[in-house]
Amino acid sequence: MSIDSLRRSARETVSGLPPGFWWLWLSTLVNRTGAFVLTFLSLYLTVELGHSAWFAGLVVALHGLGGVAGSPLGGLLTDRWGRRPTMVTMHLAAAACAAALAVVTSAWAIAAVVLLMGVAMQGVRPSINATIADMVPAHDVRRAYALNYWALNLGFAVASIAGGAAAFLGYRTLFVVDAVATTLCAVIVFLRLPETRPDAAVDKRGEPVVEEKVSMLTVLRDAPFRTLVLLNLLVCLVFTAPWIGLPLTMANQGLSPSSYGVVIAVNGIVIVGFQLLVNKLTDKRSPVLLLTLSALLFALGTGATALAGSPVAFAATVVVWTVGEMIHVPTNAAATARLAPEHARGRYQGVMGMSWAVAGFVAPIGAGAIVGGPGPDVLWTATTAIGVIAAVGYFTRLRKALADEPAEAVDAGDVVKAGSDTPVAAPVAPAAARTENSASSSVGA
């Protein structure tokens, strides 16, 4: 592929999206560029404060546990308060927690602050994902999620490098910078991002239309979406395992921690360097096929870790599952937006985000226990099996729910959105109808 064609592909990838999306993209970049807390928290706890590695692991796990509660809470607030108020509130709460970590020294106070930070950081994600689904045309939603994910990883790469170079200033200084960056992110959202929560639906006579009430229980009863969440949980378990299992596996083979640092850096390098290209190659492809492919890449990449014996070989396995990550994350977010009723996008994204948080809490504990017990080979065999099961589940259970279907014609008496003259046709059936008619598509049904 020539340089000109690469440039043309890059322009096509970033063109045609509304200005509001780019303000959201910028806020994500700013937020992640200052994200120092999680990157350096374990070192701060062990090196600076003298706590045990066990305590440091527990505190990091509490962050994930906070996310389990924060994600559905953020989804609920996104639909009730609105997208922008939820984003601003959660960003400011996360900033306050980062600032608090620069002050508190008590072990239990640190644990409580990190738990609350997990609630806030995970609680903002449903509002971000719902905003993208609100403002971006349906055929561009997956591309928009991929670009936002690229900004997240680009910012994280900058934060990792800058934080490592600036660590001599002290960990507390890094936490203050994190708080400032997160506050700036909230300011960008407040000043530049419009509220996108859909207006109440009305009929052609201007009378309000009673929309289906969607509770968290309704979301969980939506069989196709429940299947998507459960399969995503399996993929997230596979995706999270290498972050704990890989350094332990390399250490068991006598490789140094610096070797692991180089190997895991491949993940960020590949995402930053090739996310736009991967998005171009996968654009307009079937979401079921993409989700199936991503699960198989996770299975192949993590499974091959058991066969690796050198840093180069380990890096190659990271490349494989990183490609799976680049395909899976935006495709899964777009599939969630597609299955969610317009007025309940926050709740749906919140439940989906909870699957990520549960995996972030369970997988590190499980991976560490397996490597320390039966051994690394058992861990990588298990991730391979789980990845294959997820791939089969995507291919067999979601083909109908995520099949491309043309929008149905809209009659003159159909619903319109308040303030609009254009009828809106829902691309999928309401949640209750899907729950009743598609129960057979649920995992384990």
CSV table of C-alpha atoms in Angstrom, one decimal, residues 3 61 77 85 91 128 169 225 231 235 274 290 301 306 372 379 419 438 442:
chain,number,residue,atom,x,y,z
A,3,ILE,CA,2.0,6.4,1.2
A,61,ALA,CA,-8.9,-4.8,42.7
A,77,LEU,CA,-27.9,8.8,35.4
A,85,PRO,CA,-24.4,16.4,33.4
A,91,HIS,CA,-15.2,13.6,35.7
A,128,ILE,CA,-19.7,8.8,26.6
A,169,LEU,CA,8.8,14.9,41.0
A,225,PHE,CA,-28.4,-8.1,24.6
A,231,LEU,CA,-20.1,-13.2,25.6
A,235,VAL,CA,-13.8,-12.1,26.0
A,274,PHE,CA,-2.5,0.8,13.4
A,290,LEU,CA,-15.9,-9.2,13.4
A,301,GLY,CA,-2.8,-14.9,20.9
A,306,ALA,CA,2.2,-21.1,26.4
A,372,GLY,CA,0.7,-19.8,41.3
A,379,LEU,CA,-4.0,-20.5,32.3
A,419,GLY,CA,-38.6,19.4,17.3
A,438,SER,CA,-35.8,-14.1,21.1
A,442,SER,CA,-29.7,-16.3,25.1
